[in-house]
Amino acid sequence: MGTPPLNHGETQPTRTEPTGPDAGFPGKSGTGVQVCLVSSCGVLDGRTCWELPPDGMRLGRFTLAADDGRVDPQVSREHARISSEDGRWKLETLGARNRIRLNGAVLSDAAPLQPGDVIRLGSTLLLFAVAPAGPAPGDADPELLGDGLAMRAVHQEISAVAPRPNSVLITGETGTGKELAARALHRKSGRPGALVALNCGGLAEGIIESELFGHARGAFTGAVSSREGLFQAAQRGTLFLDEIGEMPLGLQVKLLRVLETRTVRPIGVTHEVPIDVRLVAATHRDMVTAVREGHFRADLYARLAQWRLALPPLRERREELPMLIRHLLGRLGETGRLLDAALVEALLLHGWPLNVRGLNNFLSMAVVGAAPGAPLGLSPQLEQTLASERAFHQAPAPAPGPGQTRTPEQGSAADAPPAVRVPSAAELEAVLKRFQGSVTRAARHLGGSRQQLYRWLEMHGMTLDRFRSVEE
């Protein structure tokens, strides 16, 4: 569904609502939730946020104005209202002429709100989210983009473990930035040597062994000269082994010995060479299952996972999508390009099984398919691309919630992550106690997303206040 021609003529001369990245931290109103402006009239925002006061907020043309005063003429002066009752937030229409959409479905009555929900009024897209507990960390790595709650935890872990000698196992779905995290670990480690990388996927055991340990001249057919291995090339630096879960079992034994003795023996050489190398490995596989099924050695896993860094999938980072889209469009030479509201809504609601890599591919296709200078729109080809990616998870679209009706467009924009077992009240309570109320860590432990955890809390009638004293 497209939007009418853009109208930038109406502006608001003054505003009193808090905006920007420092607007509305817990302590100003105490609610700990906020509404962020994702885009309006085709212009990406993502920086303008309003923390909700206890009595809620009316959503209208001027209360949702961007920092530059730009307003959406398709939004009524009083379009909708977000209010709280018994600690639960809800969205309701105020009888505006233009319809409201919540998570891709038309809102006909009041409906509950959960962090991560997407609200559309006219050509304006909003995100209901948890307010950060403070400004973004100043030592975040500039290459590993993201300052939402989940990525802030990642940056903090990198800063904490990088200077230490611990081997690090980076886990995460494809496209979540595992190599970028490895680079950030190396940059913050202070090690003077180089970062050397090897992808273990798809390589024969003999090739990986030669690459890692090196070989002497004549050690095997084709070895016409001696060659230094990657362990030696990474001396006093970092060796990054990507897709470590694909490493053959026979080679796992040899890698374990290197980590235990801190020496390597090149193929065809009788003596061992001492090494000083920090090892970082990465995988998209479930390594605990791989160990349990005998595909990966438990002793090697213990050596690799002296610290485990889990990267969150993009579907749990909706608040960062405007920043990521802006960054990726800039890399494509399309800085400042306008985006149709239907496209932005589809980007927010897609599950992104290929994560940032998939987002980059999609935006590249959108640029190629758009007329020069025209706003990027949601063409049938792009809709098919999203539908094909959704088939990776083979999950049905979620049923409309209370007060919502499904529209024909919803199936082309919204999708659900894979089904996750709903924990019992006792299990949820135990996990939250263990992680001191950290939503991010509790959700990962239970195999769900932050949004799912908030729904479980509501289902069991729990609040986070009893598990923590400070909002994360």
Short mmCIF file of C-alpha atoms in Angstrom, two decimals:
data_model
loop_
_atom_site.label_atom_id
_atom_site.label_comp_id
_atom_site.label_asym_id
_atom_site.label_seq_id
_atom_site.Cartn_x
_atom_site.Cartn_y
_atom_site.Cartn_z
CA MET A 1 0.00 0.00 0.00
CA GLY A 2 1.54 3.30 -1.05
CA THR A 3 1.17 6.77 0.41
CA PRO A 4 -0.13 10.00 -1.12
CA PRO A 5 2.38 12.52 -2.45
CA LEU A 6 4.63 13.89 0.23
CA ASN A 7 3.76 17.26 1.76
CA HIS A 8 6.46 19.09 3.68
CA GLY A 9 4.68 22.44 3.76
CA GLU A 10 3.23 22.31 7.28
CA THR A 11 5.52 22.87 10.24
CA GLN A 12 5.17 23.44 13.93
CA PRO A 13 6.83 26.64 15.17
CA THR A 14 7.33 25.54 18.76
CA ARG A 15 7.35 22.29 20.71
CA THR A 16 7.55 21.32 24.36
CA GLU A 17 7.88 17.53 24.21
CA PRO A 18 11.29 15.99 24.99
CA THR A 19 13.09 14.81 21.87
CA GLY A 20 16.38 13.37 20.77
CA PRO A 21 18.58 10.57 22.07
CA ASP A 22 18.65 11.94 25.63
CA ALA A 23 14.89 12.52 25.84
CA GLY A 24 12.92 10.67 28.42
CA PHE A 25 15.30 8.51 30.38
CA PRO A 26 13.80 6.76 33.42
CA GLY A 27 13.74 9.20 36.28
CA LYS A 28 12.05 12.00 34.33
CA SER A 29 8.65 10.32 34.42
CA GLY A 30 9.50 6.92 35.83
CA THR A 31 7.48 4.88 33.32
CA GLY A 32 10.55 3.48 31.54
CA VAL A 33 8.81 3.24 28.14
CA GLN A 34 8.88 5.59 25.18
CA VAL A 35 7.51 6.25 21.72
CA CYS A 36 10.12 6.83 19.02
CA LEU A 37 9.53 8.49 15.67
CA VAL A 38 10.86 6.10 13.00
CA SER A 39 9.84 8.07 9.91
CA SER A 40 7.45 10.78 8.82
CA CYS A 41 6.56 11.95 5.29
CA GLY A 42 9.20 9.59 3.90
CA VAL A 43 12.06 10.99 6.02
CA LEU A 44 13.84 8.56 8.35
CA ASP A 45 14.20 9.73 11.92
CA GLY A 46 14.87 7.29 14.78
CA ARG A 47 16.39 9.98 17.00
CA THR A 48 13.22 11.72 18.24
CA CYS A 49 11.72 9.94 21.25
CA TRP A 50 9.18 10.83 23.91
CA GLU A 51 9.16 9.01 27.23
CA LEU A 52 5.57 8.42 28.24
CA PRO A 53 4.37 10.18 31.38
CA PRO A 54 2.24 8.15 33.81
CA ASP A 55 -0.99 9.57 32.38
CA GLY A 56 -0.03 8.59 28.81
CA MET A 57 0.25 10.63 25.62
CA ARG A 58 -2.00 11.83 22.84
CA LEU A 59 -0.65 11.17 19.37
CA GLY A 60 -1.39 13.98 16.95
CA ARG A 61 -0.03 16.05 14.12
CA PHE A 62 1.94 18.45 16.28
CA THR A 63 2.79 16.28 19.26
CA LEU A 64 4.55 13.93 16.79
CA ALA A 65 6.48 16.63 14.96
CA ALA A 66 10.14 15.91 14.24
CA ASP A 67 12.94 18.03 15.65
CA ASP A 68 13.01 20.12 12.47
CA GLY A 69 9.32 20.96 12.89
CA ARG A 70 8.17 18.68 10.06
CA VAL A 71 4.65 17.32 10.54
CA ASP A 72 2.58 14.73 8.70
CA PRO A 73 -0.59 16.23 7.12
CA GLN A 74 -2.16 12.76 7.09
CA VAL A 75 -2.16 12.72 10.91
CA SER A 76 -5.10 14.37 12.67
CA ARG A 77 -4.54 16.93 15.39
CA GLU A 78 -5.68 14.29 17.89
CA HIS A 79 -5.32 10.93 16.16
CA ALA A 80 -4.79 8.34 18.91
CA ARG A 81 -3.97 7.96 22.57
CA ILE A 82 -1.58 5.78 24.55
CA SER A 83 -2.66 5.28 28.14
CA SER A 84 -1.79 3.09 31.10
CA GLU A 85 -4.11 1.08 33.33
CA ASP A 86 -2.75 -1.03 36.19
CA GLY A 87 0.73 -0.79 34.68
CA ARG A 88 -0.39 -2.03 31.27
CA TRP A 89 -0.18 0.20 28.23
CA LYS A 90 -2.80 0.34 25.50
CA LEU A 91 -3.38 2.17 22.21
CA GLU A 92 -6.78 3.49 21.17
CA THR A 93 -8.10 5.59 18.33
CA LEU A 94 -9.65 9.01 18.93
CA GLY A 95 -11.92 8.78 15.90
CA ALA A 96 -9.43 10.18 13.40
CA ARG A 97 -10.42 10.17 9.73
CA ASN A 98 -7.33 8.16 8.72
CA ARG A 99 -7.02 4.68 10.16
CA ILE A 100 -4.40 3.49 12.63
CA ARG A 101 -2.35 0.34 12.14
CA LEU A 102 -0.72 -1.64 14.92
CA ASN A 103 1.85 -4.24 13.81
CA GLY A 104 0.44 -4.14 10.28
CA ALA A 105 -3.22 -4.63 11.27
CA VAL A 106 -5.94 -1.97 11.30
CA LEU A 107 -6.88 -0.86 14.82
CA SER A 108 -10.63 -0.75 15.40
CA ASP A 109 -10.68 -0.64 19.19
CA ALA A 110 -8.27 -0.31 22.10
CA ALA A 111 -5.40 -2.82 21.97
CA PRO A 112 -2.56 -3.64 24.41
CA LEU A 113 0.94 -2.39 23.65
CA GLN A 114 4.18 -4.32 24.12
CA PRO A 115 7.77 -3.10 23.60
CA GLY A 116 8.67 -3.52 19.93
CA ASP A 117 5.16 -2.80 18.65
CA VAL A 118 4.92 -0.74 15.44
CA ILE A 119 2.30 2.02 15.16
CA ARG A 120 1.39 3.69 11.88
CA LEU A 121 -0.62 6.91 11.61
CA GLY A 122 -0.87 8.26 8.06
CA SER A 123 2.68 8.21 6.71
CA THR A 124 4.17 8.36 10.22
CA LEU A 125 5.75 5.24 11.76
CA LEU A 126 6.29 4.97 15.51
CA LEU A 127 7.90 2.35 17.72
CA PHE A 128 6.79 1.59 21.27
CA ALA A 129 9.95 0.67 23.17
CA VAL A 130 11.72 0.43 26.51
CA ALA A 131 13.50 3.67 27.34
CA PRO A 132 17.30 3.26 27.72
CA ALA A 133 18.60 3.58 31.27
CA GLY A 134 21.12 6.24 30.26
CA PRO A 135 23.17 7.58 27.37
CA ALA A 136 24.87 5.19 24.98
CA PRO A 137 28.30 3.98 26.22
CA GLY A 138 31.08 6.23 24.99
CA ASP A 139 33.48 3.35 24.35
CA ALA A 140 31.21 1.51 21.89
CA ASP A 141 33.07 0.26 18.85
CA PRO A 142 32.22 2.48 15.84
CA GLU A 143 32.20 -0.43 13.37
CA LEU A 144 29.77 -2.57 15.37
CA LEU A 145 26.68 -0.41 14.99
CA GLY A 146 23.85 -0.34 17.49
CA ASP A 147 23.01 1.47 20.72
CA GLY A 148 19.76 -0.25 21.71
CA LEU A 149 19.47 -2.19 24.93
CA ALA A 150 20.61 -5.50 23.44
CA MET A 151 23.62 -4.00 21.65
CA ARG A 152 24.60 -1.92 24.66
CA ALA A 153 24.99 -5.18 26.57
CA VAL A 154 27.17 -6.50 23.74
CA HIS A 155 29.40 -3.41 23.77
CA GLN A 156 29.77 -3.66 27.54
CA GLU A 157 30.77 -7.32 27.33
CA ILE A 158 33.33 -6.57 24.60
CA SER A 159 34.88 -3.79 26.66
CA ALA A 160 35.06 -6.06 29.72
CA VAL A 161 36.59 -9.16 28.11
CA ALA A 162 38.74 -7.62 25.34
CA PRO A 163 41.79 -6.78 27.54
CA ARG A 164 41.79 -10.23 29.14
CA PRO A 165 43.39 -13.39 27.70
CA ASN A 166 40.14 -15.40 27.65
CA SER A 167 39.24 -17.19 24.46
CA VAL A 168 35.89 -15.88 23.21
CA LEU A 169 33.16 -17.81 21.40
CA ILE A 170 30.85 -15.51 19.44
CA THR A 171 27.44 -16.97 18.69
CA GLY A 172 24.62 -15.59 16.60
CA GLU A 173 22.56 -16.08 13.51
CA THR A 174 24.02 -15.47 10.07
CA GLY A 175 24.41 -11.79 9.31
CA THR A 176 24.45 -10.56 12.92
CA GLY A 177 28.01 -9.22 12.67
CA LYS A 178 30.16 -11.91 14.26
CA GLU A 179 33.29 -10.88 12.36
CA LEU A 180 32.66 -7.23 13.24
CA ALA A 181 32.50 -8.25 16.90
CA ALA A 182 35.79 -10.14 16.52
CA ARG A 183 37.41 -7.02 15.06
CA ALA A 184 36.07 -4.95 17.95
CA LEU A 185 37.51 -7.45 20.45
CA HIS A 186 40.90 -7.24 18.77
CA ARG A 187 40.91 -3.43 18.59
CA LYS A 188 40.09 -3.16 22.30
CA SER A 189 42.50 -5.93 23.34
CA GLY A 190 45.62 -3.77 23.09
CA ARG A 191 47.47 -6.67 21.47
CA PRO A 192 50.14 -5.34 19.05
CA GLY A 193 49.90 -8.20 16.57
CA ALA A 194 47.54 -8.58 13.64
CA LEU A 195 44.01 -9.92 13.44
CA VAL A 196 44.10 -12.99 11.19
CA ALA A 197 40.90 -14.75 10.10
CA LEU A 198 40.01 -18.17 8.69
CA ASN A 199 36.57 -19.49 7.75
CA CYS A 200 36.44 -23.18 8.63
CA GLY A 201 33.28 -23.84 6.65
CA GLY A 202 33.59 -25.87 3.46
CA LEU A 203 37.36 -26.47 3.68
CA ALA A 204 38.91 -29.94 3.71
CA GLU A 205 40.64 -31.00 6.92
CA GLY A 206 44.09 -31.04 5.31
CA ILE A 207 43.70 -27.51 3.96
CA ILE A 208 42.58 -26.13 7.32
CA GLU A 209 45.49 -27.85 9.07
CA SER A 210 47.99 -26.42 6.60
CA GLU A 211 46.45 -22.95 6.88
CA LEU A 212 46.51 -22.97 10.67
CA PHE A 213 49.83 -24.64 11.43
CA GLY A 214 51.85 -24.06 8.26
CA HIS A 215 54.08 -26.63 6.58
CA ALA A 216 57.64 -27.35 5.54
CA ARG A 217 58.80 -27.65 1.96
CA GLY A 218 58.04 -31.14 0.62
CA ALA A 219 55.74 -32.01 3.53
CA PHE A 220 53.09 -33.13 1.02
CA THR A 221 52.47 -33.07 -2.70
CA GLY A 222 52.38 -29.49 -3.90
CA ALA A 223 54.31 -28.06 -0.94
CA VAL A 224 57.02 -26.48 -3.10
CA SER A 225 58.09 -24.12 -0.33
CA SER A 226 57.76 -23.70 3.41
CA ARG A 227 54.83 -21.65 4.61
CA GLU A 228 54.06 -19.98 7.93
CA GLY A 229 50.69 -20.88 9.44
CA LEU A 230 48.04 -18.47 10.62
CA PHE A 231 48.87 -19.09 14.27
CA GLN A 232 52.36 -17.75 13.62
CA ALA A 233 51.04 -14.92 11.45
CA ALA A 234 48.81 -13.84 14.35
CA GLN A 235 51.68 -13.83 16.86
CA ARG A 236 50.89 -11.37 19.68
CA GLY A 237 47.60 -10.70 17.95
CA THR A 238 44.24 -12.41 17.45
CA LEU A 239 43.27 -15.45 15.41
CA PHE A 240 39.61 -15.46 14.39
CA LEU A 241 38.15 -18.83 13.42
CA ASP A 242 34.78 -18.31 11.80
CA GLU A 243 32.27 -21.19 11.57
CA ILE A 244 34.23 -23.18 14.14
CA GLY A 245 31.31 -25.59 14.35
CA GLU A 246 32.24 -26.90 10.88
CA MET A 247 35.73 -27.98 11.93
CA PRO A 248 36.33 -31.76 11.42
CA LEU A 249 36.66 -33.83 14.59
CA GLY A 250 40.19 -34.95 13.73
CA LEU A 251 41.39 -31.37 13.54
CA GLN A 252 39.60 -30.44 16.74
CA VAL A 253 42.03 -32.70 18.64
CA LYS A 254 45.03 -30.86 17.15
CA LEU A 255 43.53 -27.45 17.87
CA LEU A 256 42.90 -28.49 21.47
CA ARG A 257 46.57 -29.42 21.89
CA VAL A 258 47.63 -26.00 20.55
CA LEU A 259 45.43 -24.26 23.07
CA GLU A 260 46.72 -26.42 25.91
CA THR A 261 50.45 -26.21 25.10
CA ARG A 262 50.50 -22.76 23.42
CA THR A 263 52.72 -24.25 20.71
CA VAL A 264 52.21 -25.28 17.08
CA ARG A 265 54.01 -27.86 14.97
CA PRO A 266 53.97 -27.10 11.22
CA ILE A 267 53.29 -30.09 8.97
CA GLY A 268 56.55 -31.86 8.16
CA VAL A 269 58.46 -30.20 11.03
CA THR A 270 59.69 -32.11 14.09
CA HIS A 271 59.94 -29.22 16.54
CA GLU A 272 57.21 -27.09 18.08
CA VAL A 273 57.00 -23.31 17.82
CA PRO A 274 55.75 -21.29 20.84
CA ILE A 275 52.87 -18.90 20.17
CA ASP A 276 51.24 -15.96 21.90
CA VAL A 277 47.83 -15.72 20.24
CA ARG A 278 44.39 -14.72 21.49
CA LEU A 279 41.76 -17.04 19.94
CA VAL A 280 38.29 -15.81 18.99
CA ALA A 281 35.87 -18.26 17.35
CA ALA A 282 32.38 -17.80 15.93
CA THR A 283 29.50 -20.02 14.91
CA HIS A 284 25.82 -19.85 14.02
CA ARG A 285 25.28 -23.39 15.31
CA ASP A 286 23.97 -24.46 18.71
CA MET A 287 27.29 -25.68 20.11
CA VAL A 288 25.77 -27.28 23.21
CA THR A 289 23.65 -29.49 20.97
CA ALA A 290 26.68 -30.21 18.77
CA VAL A 291 28.63 -31.37 21.83
CA ARG A 292 25.73 -33.44 23.09
CA GLU A 293 25.34 -35.14 19.70
CA GLY A 294 29.08 -35.85 19.42
CA HIS A 295 29.80 -33.45 16.55
CA PHE A 296 32.06 -31.23 18.65
CA ARG A 297 34.47 -32.08 21.46
CA ALA A 298 33.37 -30.98 24.91
CA ASP A 299 36.95 -30.27 26.03
CA LEU A 300 37.58 -28.03 23.02
CA TYR A 301 34.29 -26.23 23.57
CA ALA A 302 35.37 -25.52 27.16
CA ARG A 303 38.65 -24.03 25.88
CA LEU A 304 36.91 -21.87 23.27
CA ALA A 305 34.03 -20.63 25.43
CA GLN A 306 36.00 -19.01 28.23
CA TRP A 307 33.67 -16.13 27.44
CA ARG A 308 30.54 -16.49 25.33
CA LEU A 309 29.38 -13.43 23.41
CA ALA A 310 25.85 -13.83 22.02
CA LEU A 311 24.86 -11.36 19.28
CA PRO A 312 21.15 -10.51 19.15
CA PRO A 313 19.20 -11.03 15.93
CA LEU A 314 17.94 -7.98 14.06
CA ARG A 315 14.29 -8.76 14.88
CA GLU A 316 15.13 -7.92 18.52
CA ARG A 317 16.68 -4.59 17.52
CA ARG A 318 13.76 -2.78 15.89
CA GLU A 319 14.69 0.49 17.59
CA GLU A 320 17.99 0.44 15.68
CA LEU A 321 16.50 -0.10 12.22
CA PRO A 322 16.32 3.63 11.29
CA MET A 323 20.01 4.08 12.12
CA LEU A 324 20.99 0.89 10.27
CA ILE A 325 18.88 1.80 7.23
CA ARG A 326 20.41 5.27 7.13
CA HIS A 327 23.93 3.82 7.40
CA LEU A 328 23.37 1.19 4.70
CA LEU A 329 21.75 3.67 2.31
CA GLY A 330 24.77 5.92 2.81
CA ARG A 331 27.05 3.06 1.79
CA LEU A 332 24.90 2.68 -1.33
CA GLY A 333 25.35 6.37 -2.15
CA GLU A 334 21.72 7.14 -1.28
CA THR A 335 22.08 9.38 1.77
CA GLY A 336 18.85 11.26 2.44
CA ARG A 337 16.72 9.12 0.11
CA LEU A 338 13.01 9.23 0.99
CA LEU A 339 11.20 5.99 1.84
CA ASP A 340 7.51 5.28 1.29
CA ALA A 341 5.61 4.58 4.54
CA ALA A 342 4.56 1.11 3.35
CA LEU A 343 8.21 0.21 2.80
CA VAL A 344 9.24 1.45 6.25
CA GLU A 345 6.39 -0.49 7.85
CA ALA A 346 7.44 -3.66 6.03
CA LEU A 347 11.06 -3.16 7.13
CA LEU A 348 10.01 -2.79 10.76
CA LEU A 349 7.72 -5.81 10.78
CA HIS A 350 9.92 -8.24 8.87
CA GLY A 351 11.67 -10.93 10.94
CA TRP A 352 15.02 -10.58 9.04
CA PRO A 353 16.25 -14.20 9.18
CA LEU A 354 19.41 -13.04 7.37
CA ASN A 355 19.72 -10.10 9.76
CA VAL A 356 21.80 -7.06 8.73
CA ARG A 357 23.11 -8.87 5.66
CA GLY A 358 19.53 -9.45 4.53
CA LEU A 359 18.60 -5.82 5.22
CA ASN A 360 21.53 -4.61 3.14
CA ASN A 361 20.55 -6.88 0.23
CA PHE A 362 16.94 -5.71 0.41
CA LEU A 363 17.84 -2.02 0.41
CA SER A 364 20.18 -2.57 -2.53
CA MET A 365 17.31 -4.15 -4.47
CA ALA A 366 15.00 -1.28 -3.52
CA VAL A 367 17.50 1.27 -4.84
CA VAL A 368 18.00 -0.61 -8.10
CA GLY A 369 14.25 -0.94 -8.68
CA ALA A 370 13.32 2.68 -7.91
CA ALA A 371 13.20 5.54 -10.39
CA PRO A 372 16.04 8.06 -9.93
CA GLY A 373 15.16 10.56 -7.22
CA ALA A 374 11.82 8.90 -6.38
CA PRO A 375 11.06 7.61 -2.86
CA LEU A 376 11.93 3.96 -2.35
CA GLY A 377 8.68 2.00 -2.45
CA LEU A 378 7.44 -1.51 -1.70
CA SER A 379 7.25 -3.04 -5.19
CA PRO A 380 5.75 -6.50 -5.87
CA GLN A 381 9.28 -7.83 -6.38
CA LEU A 382 10.34 -6.57 -2.95
CA GLU A 383 7.22 -8.03 -1.36
CA GLN A 384 8.12 -11.38 -2.91
CA THR A 385 11.64 -11.08 -1.53
CA LEU A 386 10.29 -10.60 2.00
CA ALA A 387 7.85 -13.48 1.54
CA SER A 388 10.68 -15.75 0.43
CA GLU A 389 12.73 -14.85 3.49
CA ARG A 390 9.76 -15.49 5.77
CA ALA A 391 9.60 -19.02 4.39
CA PHE A 392 13.00 -19.66 6.02
CA HIS A 393 11.26 -19.70 9.38
CA GLN A 394 8.02 -21.21 8.06
CA ALA A 395 6.06 -19.44 10.74
CA PRO A 396 2.48 -18.22 10.16
CA ALA A 397 1.67 -14.54 10.49
CA PRO A 398 0.39 -13.68 13.97
CA ALA A 399 -3.36 -13.47 14.43
CA PRO A 400 -4.78 -9.96 14.95
CA GLY A 401 -4.87 -8.92 18.59
CA PRO A 402 -7.80 -7.38 20.42
CA GLY A 403 -9.19 -4.41 18.53
CA GLN A 404 -7.34 -5.31 15.32
CA THR A 405 -8.56 -6.64 11.98
CA ARG A 406 -6.33 -8.27 9.38
CA THR A 407 -5.88 -6.41 6.12
CA PRO A 408 -4.75 -7.77 2.74
CA GLU A 409 -1.52 -5.84 3.12
CA GLN A 410 -0.65 -7.45 6.47
CA GLY A 411 0.47 -10.73 4.98
CA SER A 412 3.05 -8.90 2.88
CA ALA A 413 4.53 -6.99 5.78
CA ALA A 414 4.31 -8.86 9.06
CA ASP A 415 5.77 -12.16 10.05
CA ALA A 416 6.45 -13.97 13.30
CA PRO A 417 9.66 -15.51 14.63
CA PRO A 418 9.78 -19.27 15.15
CA ALA A 419 7.50 -20.63 17.85
CA VAL A 420 9.09 -20.75 21.30
CA ARG A 421 7.93 -22.82 24.27
CA VAL A 422 6.10 -20.63 26.76
CA PRO A 423 7.75 -20.94 30.19
CA SER A 424 5.74 -21.63 33.31
CA ALA A 425 5.34 -18.90 35.93
CA ALA A 426 7.83 -20.67 38.21
CA GLU A 427 10.40 -21.04 35.42
CA LEU A 428 10.04 -17.42 34.35
CA GLU A 429 10.43 -16.25 37.93
CA ALA A 430 13.54 -18.38 38.46
CA VAL A 431 15.21 -17.09 35.29
CA LEU A 432 14.45 -13.45 36.08
CA LYS A 433 15.85 -13.90 39.58
CA ARG A 434 19.00 -15.48 38.15
CA PHE A 435 19.59 -12.59 35.77
CA GLN A 436 18.41 -9.92 38.25
CA GLY A 437 15.60 -8.78 36.00
CA SER A 438 17.70 -8.37 32.83
CA VAL A 439 15.16 -8.77 30.03
CA THR A 440 17.81 -9.27 27.36
CA ARG A 441 19.64 -12.08 29.17
CA ALA A 442 16.50 -13.77 30.44
CA ALA A 443 14.97 -13.79 26.95
CA ARG A 444 18.11 -15.28 25.42
CA HIS A 445 18.25 -17.95 28.13
CA LEU A 446 14.66 -18.93 27.43
CA GLY A 447 15.21 -18.91 23.68
CA GLY A 448 12.80 -16.07 22.98
CA SER A 449 12.88 -12.39 22.15
CA ARG A 450 12.52 -9.39 24.44
CA GLN A 451 8.99 -8.83 23.08
CA GLN A 452 8.03 -12.42 23.90
CA LEU A 453 9.37 -12.10 27.43
CA TYR A 454 7.23 -9.01 28.05
CA ARG A 455 4.20 -10.95 26.81
CA TRP A 456 5.03 -13.83 29.19
CA LEU A 457 5.28 -11.35 32.05
CA GLU A 458 1.85 -10.01 31.22
CA MET A 459 0.39 -13.51 30.82
CA HIS A 460 1.62 -14.56 34.27
CA GLY A 461 0.72 -11.22 35.86
CA MET A 462 4.35 -10.41 36.77
CA THR A 463 6.25 -7.13 36.80
CA LEU A 464 9.99 -6.55 36.58
CA ASP A 465 10.09 -4.31 39.66
CA ARG A 466 10.38 -7.28 42.02
CA PHE A 467 13.47 -8.61 40.24
CA ARG A 468 15.51 -5.43 39.84
CA SER A 469 15.80 -2.01 41.38
CA VAL A 470 16.97 -0.15 38.28
CA GLU A 471 15.57 -0.39 34.76
CA GLU A 472 18.04 -1.85 32.27
#
